[in-house]
Coordinates of C-alpha atoms and ligand atoms in Angstrom, one line a residue:
M113 CA 35.5 -30.6 15.1
K114 CA 36.1 -32.9 17.9
Y115 CA 35.3 -36.5 18.0
I116 CA 33.6 -38.4 21.0
S117 CA 32.9 -41.9 22.0
T118 CA 29.5 -43.2 21.7
R119 CA 29.9 -44.9 25.1
G120 CA 30.6 -41.9 26.7
A121 CA 34.2 -41.6 27.7
P122 CA 35.1 -38.2 28.5
Q123 CA 37.9 -37.7 26.1
E124 CA 37.8 -35.6 23.0
L125 CA 40.1 -36.5 20.1
S126 CA 41.3 -34.8 16.8
F127 CA 40.2 -36.0 13.5
E128 CA 43.7 -37.8 12.9
E129 CA 43.5 -39.2 16.6
A130 CA 40.2 -40.9 15.7
V131 CA 40.9 -42.2 12.5
L132 CA 44.4 -43.7 14.0
A133 CA 42.9 -45.3 16.6
G134 CA 39.8 -46.6 14.9
L135 CA 37.8 -48.2 18.0
A136 CA 37.5 -45.9 21.4
S137 CA 39.5 -47.4 24.3
D138 CA 35.8 -47.9 26.2
G139 CA 35.1 -50.0 23.4
G140 CA 32.8 -47.5 21.8
L141 CA 32.9 -45.9 18.0
Y142 CA 34.0 -42.5 17.4
I143 CA 31.6 -39.7 16.0
P144 CA 31.7 -36.1 15.9
C145 CA 30.7 -33.7 18.8
S146 CA 27.9 -32.6 16.6
I147 CA 26.6 -32.8 12.8
P148 CA 27.7 -29.7 10.9
S149 CA 25.0 -28.4 8.9
L150 CA 25.2 -27.3 5.2
P151 CA 26.1 -24.1 3.6
A152 CA 23.3 -22.0 3.1
D153 CA 23.5 -21.8 -0.7
W154 CA 24.7 -25.7 -1.2
Q155 CA 22.0 -26.8 -3.4
T156 CA 23.3 -23.9 -5.9
T157 CA 27.2 -23.8 -4.7
W158 CA 27.7 -27.4 -5.2
A159 CA 25.4 -28.6 -8.0
D160 CA 27.9 -28.6 -10.7
L161 CA 31.1 -29.9 -8.5
S162 CA 33.2 -32.9 -9.4
F163 CA 32.8 -35.9 -7.0
Q164 CA 36.5 -34.9 -5.5
E165 CA 35.6 -31.2 -5.1
L166 CA 32.3 -32.4 -3.5
S167 CA 34.4 -34.6 -1.2
Y168 CA 36.5 -31.8 -0.1
Q169 CA 33.5 -29.5 0.6
I170 CA 31.8 -32.4 2.7
L171 CA 35.1 -33.6 4.5
S172 CA 36.2 -30.1 5.3
L173 CA 33.0 -29.9 7.3
Y174 CA 34.1 -32.5 9.5
I175 CA 38.1 -31.6 9.5
A176 CA 39.4 -28.3 10.8
P177 CA 41.8 -26.7 8.1
E178 CA 44.4 -26.4 11.2
E179 CA 44.0 -30.2 11.2
I180 CA 44.6 -30.7 7.5
P181 CA 45.1 -27.5 5.7
A182 CA 42.5 -26.7 2.8
E183 CA 45.0 -27.5 -0.2
D184 CA 46.6 -31.1 1.3
L185 CA 42.7 -32.1 2.2
R186 CA 42.1 -31.3 -2.0
E187 CA 45.0 -32.9 -2.7
I188 CA 44.4 -36.1 -0.5
V189 CA 41.0 -36.2 -2.0
R190 CA 42.2 -35.6 -5.4
E191 CA 44.8 -38.7 -5.3
A192 CA 42.4 -41.2 -3.5
Y193 CA 40.0 -40.9 -6.3
S194 CA 42.6 -40.9 -8.9
T195 CA 42.6 -44.7 -9.2
F196 CA 38.6 -45.2 -9.9
R197 CA 37.9 -46.1 -13.4
A198 CA 34.6 -43.9 -14.0
P199 CA 34.9 -40.1 -14.2
E200 CA 31.9 -39.6 -12.4
I201 CA 33.4 -42.0 -9.6
S202 CA 29.7 -43.3 -8.7
P203 CA 27.8 -43.0 -11.9
L204 CA 24.1 -43.0 -11.4
R205 CA 22.2 -45.3 -13.7
K206 CA 18.5 -45.0 -14.6
L207 CA 16.4 -48.1 -14.7
D208 CA 12.8 -46.6 -15.5
D209 CA 11.5 -43.2 -14.2
K210 CA 11.2 -44.4 -10.5
N211 CA 14.2 -46.6 -10.3
Y212 CA 17.9 -45.7 -10.2
I213 CA 21.1 -47.5 -9.3
L214 CA 24.1 -45.8 -7.7
E215 CA 27.0 -47.6 -8.9
L216 CA 29.7 -47.7 -6.4
F217 CA 32.1 -50.0 -7.9
H218 CA 34.4 -48.4 -9.9
G219 CA 37.5 -48.6 -8.0
P220 CA 40.2 -50.9 -8.1
T221 CA 38.9 -53.8 -6.6
Y222 CA 35.2 -53.7 -7.9
A223 CA 33.4 -52.7 -4.7
F224 CA 31.8 -49.8 -3.0
K225 CA 34.3 -49.8 0.2
D226 CA 37.1 -48.9 -2.3
V227 CA 35.5 -45.1 -2.3
A228 CA 36.2 -45.5 1.7
L229 CA 39.7 -47.1 1.7
Q230 CA 41.3 -45.4 -1.1
L231 CA 40.7 -42.1 0.7
L232 CA 41.7 -43.6 4.3
G233 CA 44.9 -44.8 2.7
K234 CA 45.7 -41.8 1.8
L235 CA 44.8 -40.2 4.9
F236 CA 47.4 -42.4 6.8
E237 CA 50.0 -41.8 4.3
Y238 CA 49.4 -38.4 5.2
F239 CA 49.3 -38.1 8.7
L240 CA 52.5 -40.5 8.7
Q241 CA 54.5 -38.5 6.5
R242 CA 53.6 -35.6 8.6
R243 CA 54.4 -37.5 11.7
N244 CA 58.0 -38.7 10.1
K245 CA 59.2 -35.5 8.5
G246 CA 62.6 -35.1 9.0
K247 CA 63.2 -38.3 11.1
T248 CA 64.7 -41.6 10.0
G249 CA 65.3 -45.5 11.1
S250 CA 63.8 -46.5 14.1
E251 CA 62.6 -42.5 15.1
R252 CA 59.7 -43.0 12.3
H253 CA 56.4 -43.3 13.4
R254 CA 55.2 -47.1 12.0
I255 CA 51.9 -48.5 11.5
T256 CA 51.1 -52.1 11.2
V257 CA 47.7 -52.5 9.9
V258 CA 46.1 -56.0 10.7
G259 CA 42.7 -56.8 9.2
A260 CA 40.7 -60.3 8.9
T261 CA 38.6 -60.5 5.7
S262 CA 36.5 -62.9 4.0
G263 CA 36.9 -61.2 0.7
D264 CA 35.4 -57.6 0.1
T265 CA 37.4 -55.8 2.9
G266 CA 40.5 -57.0 2.5
S267 CA 40.9 -57.1 -1.3
A268 CA 39.6 -53.0 -0.8
A269 CA 42.3 -52.4 2.1
I270 CA 45.2 -53.9 -0.1
Y271 CA 44.8 -51.7 -2.9
G272 CA 44.1 -48.1 -0.6
L273 CA 47.3 -49.2 1.3
R274 CA 49.7 -50.9 -1.1
S275 CA 53.1 -49.5 -1.4
K276 CA 52.4 -46.8 1.2
A277 CA 55.7 -45.8 3.4
D278 CA 55.9 -46.6 7.2
I279 CA 52.6 -48.6 6.7
S280 CA 52.7 -53.2 6.9
V281 CA 49.6 -54.3 5.9
F282 CA 48.8 -58.3 7.3
I283 CA 45.5 -59.5 6.0
L284 CA 44.4 -62.7 7.2
H285 CA 41.9 -65.0 5.1
P286 CA 40.7 -68.1 5.6
K287 CA 42.8 -70.7 3.3
G288 CA 40.4 -71.9 0.5
R289 CA 37.3 -69.8 2.0
V290 CA 37.5 -66.9 -0.1
S291 CA 36.1 -66.7 -3.8
P292 CA 39.1 -67.8 -6.6
I293 CA 38.6 -64.0 -7.9
Q294 CA 38.9 -62.5 -4.2
E295 CA 41.8 -64.4 -3.6
A296 CA 43.5 -63.7 -6.6
Q297 CA 42.8 -59.7 -6.2
M298 CA 44.7 -60.1 -2.7
T299 CA 47.7 -62.4 -3.5
T300 CA 48.8 -60.8 -6.5
V301 CA 49.4 -57.5 -4.9
L302 CA 53.2 -57.8 -4.6
D303 CA 54.5 -54.7 -3.1
A304 CA 56.7 -55.4 -0.3
N305 CA 54.3 -53.8 2.4
V306 CA 51.3 -56.4 1.7
H307 CA 51.4 -59.4 3.5
N308 CA 48.5 -62.0 2.9
V309 CA 47.9 -64.7 5.4
A310 CA 46.4 -67.6 4.3
V311 CA 44.8 -69.3 7.9
S312 CA 44.0 -72.7 8.0
G313 CA 40.6 -72.5 9.8
T314 CA 37.3 -70.3 9.5
F315 CA 36.9 -66.5 8.8
D316 CA 35.8 -66.0 12.5
D317 CA 39.5 -68.1 13.3
C318 CA 40.8 -64.7 11.6
Q319 CA 38.8 -62.3 13.5
D320 CA 39.7 -63.9 17.0
I321 CA 43.0 -63.8 15.9
V322 CA 42.7 -60.1 14.7
K323 CA 41.0 -59.3 18.4
A324 CA 43.9 -61.2 19.9
L325 CA 46.5 -58.9 18.7
F326 CA 44.8 -56.0 19.2
G327 CA 44.0 -57.2 23.1
D328 CA 47.3 -57.8 23.6
K329 CA 48.7 -54.3 24.7
A330 CA 52.6 -55.3 24.5
F331 CA 52.3 -56.4 21.0
N332 CA 50.0 -53.5 20.2
S333 CA 52.3 -51.2 21.7
T334 CA 55.3 -52.6 19.9
H335 CA 53.6 -52.6 16.3
N336 CA 51.6 -49.9 16.8
L337 CA 48.4 -51.8 15.1
G338 CA 45.7 -50.0 13.2
A339 CA 42.6 -50.8 12.1
I340 CA 40.8 -50.8 8.7
N341 CA 37.6 -52.2 9.5
S342 CA 34.3 -50.1 8.8
I343 CA 33.9 -48.8 12.5
N344 CA 36.9 -46.3 11.0
W345 CA 35.4 -42.9 11.3
A346 CA 36.9 -41.9 8.1
R347 CA 35.0 -44.6 6.0
I348 CA 31.7 -43.7 7.2
L349 CA 32.8 -39.9 6.5
A350 CA 33.7 -40.5 3.0
Q351 CA 30.9 -42.7 1.8
T352 CA 28.5 -39.6 2.6
V353 CA 29.7 -38.0 -0.6
Y354 CA 28.0 -40.3 -3.0
Y355 CA 24.6 -39.2 -1.2
F356 CA 25.2 -35.9 -2.5
S357 CA 26.9 -36.3 -5.8
S358 CA 23.8 -38.8 -6.8
Y359 CA 21.3 -36.4 -5.2
F360 CA 22.6 -33.5 -7.9
A361 CA 22.7 -36.1 -10.8
A362 CA 19.3 -37.1 -10.1
V363 CA 17.4 -34.1 -9.2
K364 CA 18.8 -32.6 -12.7
Q365 CA 16.9 -35.3 -14.3
L366 CA 13.5 -35.2 -12.3
A367 CA 11.0 -33.2 -12.0
P368 CA 11.2 -30.0 -9.2
G369 CA 9.5 -31.7 -6.0
T370 CA 10.5 -35.2 -6.8
K371 CA 11.5 -36.7 -3.4
L372 CA 14.5 -39.2 -3.1
Q373 CA 14.4 -42.6 -1.1
Y374 CA 17.7 -44.6 -1.0
V375 CA 17.8 -48.3 -0.5
V376 CA 20.7 -49.4 0.9
P377 CA 22.0 -53.2 0.8
T378 CA 23.7 -53.4 4.5
G379 CA 25.9 -55.7 6.6
N380 CA 27.8 -53.7 9.1
F381 CA 25.4 -50.6 9.1
G382 CA 28.3 -48.3 7.6
D383 CA 27.0 -47.5 4.0
V384 CA 23.5 -46.6 5.1
L385 CA 24.8 -44.9 8.2
A386 CA 26.7 -42.4 6.1
G387 CA 23.3 -41.5 4.6
Y388 CA 21.7 -40.9 7.6
Y389 CA 24.4 -38.3 8.5
A390 CA 23.9 -36.8 4.8
K391 CA 20.2 -36.6 5.8
R392 CA 21.0 -35.2 9.2
M393 CA 23.6 -32.5 7.6
G394 CA 20.3 -31.3 5.4
L395 CA 20.2 -33.5 2.3
P396 CA 16.5 -34.0 1.5
I397 CA 16.1 -37.8 1.6
E398 CA 12.5 -39.3 1.8
K399 CA 13.6 -42.4 3.9
L400 CA 16.8 -44.6 4.3
V401 CA 15.8 -48.1 3.2
V402 CA 17.9 -50.9 5.1
A403 CA 18.0 -54.2 3.1
T404 CA 19.4 -57.2 4.7
N405 CA 19.7 -60.5 3.7
S406 CA 18.7 -63.4 6.1
N407 CA 21.5 -62.4 8.5
D408 CA 18.6 -60.0 9.4
I409 CA 19.2 -58.4 13.2
L410 CA 18.7 -54.8 11.5
A411 CA 15.1 -56.2 9.9
R412 CA 14.3 -57.6 13.0
F413 CA 15.1 -54.2 15.1
W414 CA 12.9 -52.0 13.0
A415 CA 10.0 -54.8 13.2
S416 CA 10.2 -54.9 17.0
G417 CA 12.6 -52.6 18.7
K418 CA 14.5 -55.6 20.1
Y419 CA 18.4 -55.9 18.8
E420 CA 19.2 -59.7 19.3
K421 CA 22.3 -61.6 18.4
I422 CA 20.5 -65.2 18.1
S423 CA 18.7 -65.6 15.1
S424 CA 15.2 -65.6 15.2
E425 CA 15.2 -69.4 13.6
G426 CA 17.3 -70.5 16.5
P427 CA 21.2 -71.3 16.8
A428 CA 22.7 -73.7 14.0
S429 CA 20.9 -76.6 12.6
N430 CA 23.5 -78.4 10.7
G431 CA 26.8 -77.2 12.3
A432 CA 29.5 -75.9 10.5
A433 CA 29.9 -74.8 6.9
E434 CA 31.8 -73.1 4.2
P435 CA 31.1 -69.5 4.0
A436 CA 29.6 -68.3 0.6
S437 CA 28.2 -71.7 0.1
G438 CA 24.4 -71.8 1.0
G439 CA 21.3 -71.0 -0.8
S440 CA 22.0 -73.6 -3.6
D441 CA 19.0 -75.8 -2.8
G442 CA 16.7 -73.1 -1.2
K443 CA 18.0 -74.2 2.6
Q444 CA 20.7 -72.0 4.3
A445 CA 24.1 -73.2 6.0
T446 CA 24.6 -72.0 8.9
D447 CA 28.0 -71.8 11.3
A448 CA 28.5 -72.6 14.5
S449 CA 28.1 -68.9 15.7
G450 CA 24.7 -68.5 13.9
V451 CA 25.9 -66.8 10.9
K452 CA 23.7 -68.1 7.7
A453 CA 25.8 -68.1 4.4
T454 CA 24.0 -66.4 2.1
V455 CA 24.8 -65.5 -1.9
S456 CA 25.4 -61.9 -0.7
P457 CA 28.3 -62.9 1.6
A458 CA 29.7 -59.5 2.3
M459 CA 26.7 -58.8 4.3
D460 CA 26.6 -62.1 6.3
I461 CA 26.9 -60.6 10.0
L462 CA 25.9 -61.5 13.1
I463 CA 25.6 -58.2 14.5
S464 CA 26.2 -54.6 12.8
S465 CA 29.0 -53.0 14.2
N466 CA 28.2 -49.2 13.5
F467 CA 24.7 -49.8 14.3
E468 CA 25.7 -48.4 17.5
R469 CA 26.5 -44.8 16.2
L470 CA 22.8 -44.6 15.1
L471 CA 21.6 -46.1 18.9
W472 CA 23.9 -43.0 20.2
Y473 CA 21.7 -40.2 18.2
L474 CA 18.5 -42.0 19.1
A475 CA 19.5 -42.4 22.9
H476 CA 20.6 -38.6 22.6
E477 CA 17.2 -37.6 21.2
Y478 CA 15.4 -40.1 23.7
A479 CA 16.9 -38.7 26.9
S480 CA 16.3 -34.8 25.9
N481 CA 12.7 -36.0 25.5
H482 CA 12.0 -37.9 28.0
P483 CA 14.7 -36.5 30.9
Q484 CA 12.6 -38.3 33.7
Q485 CA 12.8 -41.5 31.8
V486 CA 16.3 -41.6 31.6
E487 CA 17.3 -40.7 35.4
G488 CA 19.9 -38.1 34.3
Q489 CA 21.9 -40.6 32.3
T490 CA 23.4 -39.1 28.9
A491 CA 23.7 -41.0 25.6
G492 CA 26.7 -42.4 26.0
Q493 CA 25.9 -44.0 29.4
I494 CA 22.3 -45.5 27.8
V495 CA 24.6 -46.7 24.8
N496 CA 26.9 -48.1 27.1
S497 CA 24.2 -50.3 29.3
W498 CA 22.6 -51.4 26.0
M499 CA 26.0 -52.6 24.5
K500 CA 26.4 -54.5 27.5
Q501 CA 23.3 -56.1 27.8
T502 CA 23.9 -57.2 24.1
K503 CA 27.1 -58.3 25.3
Q504 CA 25.6 -60.6 28.1
N505 CA 22.4 -61.5 27.0
G506 CA 22.8 -61.4 23.4
R507 CA 20.0 -58.9 23.1
V508 CA 18.7 -55.4 24.0
Q509 CA 15.0 -54.4 23.8
V510 CA 15.3 -50.5 23.4
P511 CA 12.0 -48.4 24.6
V512 CA 8.8 -48.0 22.2
E513 CA 9.8 -44.2 22.0
V514 CA 13.3 -45.2 20.9
L515 CA 12.2 -47.5 17.9
E516 CA 9.4 -44.6 16.7
L517 CA 12.7 -42.4 16.5
A518 CA 14.1 -44.9 14.2
R519 CA 11.4 -45.6 12.2
R520 CA 11.3 -41.4 11.1
D521 CA 14.1 -41.8 8.9
F522 CA 14.7 -45.6 8.4
V523 CA 12.3 -48.7 7.1
A524 CA 13.9 -52.0 6.9
E525 CA 13.4 -55.3 4.7
R526 CA 15.0 -58.5 4.4
V527 CA 15.3 -60.3 1.6
S528 CA 15.9 -64.0 1.0
D529 CA 18.5 -65.9 -1.3
P530 CA 15.6 -67.5 -3.7
Q531 CA 14.0 -63.8 -3.7
T532 CA 17.9 -62.3 -4.4
L533 CA 18.5 -64.7 -7.3
A534 CA 15.4 -64.0 -8.8
T535 CA 15.8 -60.3 -8.8
I536 CA 18.9 -60.5 -10.5
E537 CA 16.8 -62.3 -13.3
S538 CA 14.0 -59.9 -13.6
T539 CA 16.3 -56.8 -13.4
Y540 CA 18.0 -58.4 -16.3
S541 CA 15.0 -59.5 -18.4
K542 CA 13.5 -56.4 -17.7
Y543 CA 16.2 -53.8 -18.1
S544 CA 19.2 -55.7 -19.6
Y545 CA 21.0 -54.6 -16.1
V546 CA 23.3 -57.5 -14.5
A547 CA 22.9 -56.9 -10.6
D548 CA 25.9 -58.4 -8.4
P549 CA 23.6 -60.6 -5.6
H550 CA 24.0 -57.5 -2.8
T551 CA 22.4 -54.9 -5.2
A552 CA 20.2 -57.3 -6.0
V553 CA 19.0 -57.5 -2.2
G554 CA 18.7 -53.7 -2.6
I555 CA 16.5 -54.0 -5.5
K556 CA 14.4 -56.4 -4.3
A557 CA 13.9 -54.5 -1.0
A558 CA 12.9 -51.3 -2.9
Q559 CA 10.2 -53.3 -4.9
V560 CA 8.8 -54.6 -1.4
V561 CA 8.4 -50.9 0.0
T562 CA 7.3 -48.8 -2.8
P563 CA 3.9 -49.3 -2.3
Q564 CA 3.9 -47.5 1.2
N565 CA 5.9 -44.8 -0.4
P566 CA 4.1 -41.6 -1.8
S567 CA 3.4 -41.3 -5.5
D568 CA 6.2 -38.3 -6.1
V569 CA 8.9 -40.8 -4.9
V570 CA 11.8 -41.8 -6.7
Q571 CA 14.3 -44.4 -5.4
I572 CA 18.1 -44.6 -5.7
T573 CA 19.4 -48.3 -4.9
L574 CA 23.1 -48.5 -3.8
S575 CA 24.9 -50.9 -6.0
T576 CA 28.0 -52.1 -3.8
A577 CA 29.6 -54.6 -6.0
H578 CA 30.1 -55.5 -9.5
P579 CA 28.5 -58.5 -10.8
A580 CA 31.9 -60.3 -11.8
K581 CA 33.0 -60.7 -8.4
F582 CA 30.2 -62.5 -7.7
S583 CA 30.1 -64.7 -10.7
E584 CA 28.5 -68.0 -9.2
A585 CA 25.3 -66.3 -8.2
V586 CA 25.0 -64.2 -11.0
E587 CA 25.4 -67.1 -13.7
R588 CA 23.2 -69.4 -11.5
A589 CA 20.4 -66.4 -11.9
L590 CA 20.7 -65.9 -15.1
Q591 CA 21.1 -69.7 -16.7
S592 CA 17.9 -69.6 -18.2
H593 CA 19.1 -66.5 -20.7
S594 CA 20.8 -68.3 -23.5
A595 CA 21.7 -65.0 -25.1
F596 CA 23.8 -64.2 -21.6
N597 CA 27.2 -64.9 -21.8
F598 CA 29.2 -64.5 -18.6
N599 CA 32.4 -63.9 -19.7
R600 CA 31.7 -61.7 -22.9
D601 CA 28.8 -59.7 -21.3
V602 CA 30.1 -58.9 -17.3
L603 CA 33.7 -60.2 -16.8
P604 CA 36.2 -57.2 -17.0
E605 CA 39.4 -57.3 -18.8
D606 CA 41.2 -57.0 -15.5
F607 CA 39.6 -60.1 -13.8
R608 CA 40.7 -62.3 -17.1
D609 CA 44.4 -62.7 -16.3
L610 CA 44.1 -62.2 -12.5
L611 CA 44.0 -65.9 -12.0
S612 CA 47.5 -66.7 -13.7
K613 CA 49.7 -63.8 -12.4
P614 CA 52.4 -64.3 -9.8
R615 CA 51.2 -64.7 -6.1
R616 CA 52.6 -64.1 -2.6
V617 CA 51.0 -65.3 0.5
I618 CA 52.5 -66.6 3.9
D619 CA 50.6 -70.0 5.0
V620 CA 49.7 -70.7 8.9
E621 CA 49.3 -73.9 9.7
R622 CA 46.8 -73.3 13.0
P623 CA 44.8 -70.6 13.5
D624 CA 46.7 -69.6 16.5
P625 CA 47.6 -66.0 17.6
E626 CA 51.0 -66.4 18.6
L627 CA 51.8 -67.9 15.1
L628 CA 50.7 -64.7 13.7
K629 CA 52.8 -62.8 16.1
E630 CA 56.0 -64.3 15.1
V631 CA 55.0 -64.0 11.2
I632 CA 54.5 -60.2 11.9
T633 CA 57.3 -59.6 13.6
K634 CA 59.8 -61.4 11.6
T635 CA 58.0 -59.9 8.2
S636 CA 57.9 -56.6 9.4
A637 CA 61.6 -57.0 10.6
S638 CA 62.8 -58.1 7.5
E639 CA 60.5 -55.0 5.6
T640 CA 61.9 -52.1 6.7
R641 CA 65.5 -53.6 5.9
P642 CA 66.1 -52.1 2.5
D643 CA 68.5 -54.8 1.7
H644 CA 65.9 -57.4 2.4
A645 CA 62.8 -57.9 0.2
A646 CA 59.8 -59.6 2.3
S647 CA 60.2 -63.1 2.6
A648 CA 57.9 -65.1 0.4
S649 CA 56.6 -68.0 2.4
V650 CA 57.2 -68.8 6.1
Ligands
PLP808 C1 30.5 -54.7 2.8 C2 29.6 -54.6 1.7 C3 28.3 -54.4 1.7 C4 27.8 -53.8 3.2 O1 28.3 -52.6 3.9 P1 27.9 -52.0 5.4 O2 28.7 -50.9 5.2 O3 29.0 -53.3 6.2 O4 26.8 -52.4 5.7 C5 27.3 -54.6 0.8 N1 28.0 -55.2 -0.2 C6 29.0 -55.3 -0.6 C7 29.6 -56.0 -1.8 C8 30.2 -55.5 0.5 O5 31.2 -55.3 0.2

């Protein structure tokens, strides 16, 4: 299987090249040349496989054995999921006859990003080991992973890459602006190759620094920067697996002929895109429900066919605000860029980077249905022009036929903060189930779309985080329940002593890319000298 860019660049990459590159050089995202279909007997031969074996079967449809031999791929998958606390990896919980929850938070950082980043870490390690066989010292191929985080991605990346040979990891977070648990999760990892950088500034400042470093050709080629953000193809691929595992877990409990629908809380459109690949491969899914918070660019797209960066309520009304602080009084803080701070902060985005991949498939089908309207343009050329318009004007309007294609597979719903908190409360009252605010966005969206569904549809809502990670929202939503005790009922043992563990963090006093370059150059030099432990602070 080869990989191509969504923006039409002619190069075809191997899986390894696509995974190590992250973003394509024309600014596009990598997609497989074609979507493989399932083996004819998958419904029977895959039905009782473990998550790991299922993962191997699905991954091997996208990765040729000449690239990663079968035994190696099996081992990569086995090791990737050895860190999970649940034997099923992603257990399916029944709320009632019509509603199930797919729990994706049983990995090391208690968020669904572990499913993808544990695998990505193993793949990076495998590719580097293979390239470095028999090589020593400066001959060795090294990569420096640099990423910005507002909380979840950073810790999942750190746990995926800790102690991996030939990989240095620098994760930037806005100092004092991630939750105390998230900060502790990241900074208590003391492995020599892991470097947390606390930047005095906002999350956007951190992202701008990362962009500047990736854009600096000289720095990038010296340090061989690697990206772990959600546009990496391996992350999408890893996430297709739990659609299959939950399908098998569900059909064993349901009447024959029952239809399944997946409801996915969404930010960058990675998780739900994985469901789209599963559906296109042949997994029988009724509809994929895109559930957004008030950062609702996707819900607005499905309503209008307009993909528009500026929020429909106009620009910021009250200046800059702390992330993850909004919603307490029903009014939402909006930062200078227009992102609203919600109680589901991992979905606080302005644009959804993975949406471009869906646009490619829509453009592809549209072009083959309407060759005269597209005047010979390829899907890549169409996506390229849509993305240019989005960049220049902040919006693009797709033809109505494209919107209809999008509506064939998806519906989208927006959920407000008050609705999210009310749903945490009602889910607890009704089912004694404590949902995190991201999961609650999904549960609410499932309720809203229920009347449109045929009566034989059962919905599976993806649960993307453990409720203990978002304690403030959960405690607020459940404050009227005197029998509920957060520490006793929700807080995992691992979190109890996390706050008092030793930490290592590098403070950077200004959001300045030059300062970061200095930190990375100095720190990685000392890291590769075995006689020097990485410096504690600069
Ligand atoms: C990242 C994240 C999401 C959004 O996932 P996407 O793949 O970006 O749509 C939802 N919930 C939680 C808890 C997350 O960390």
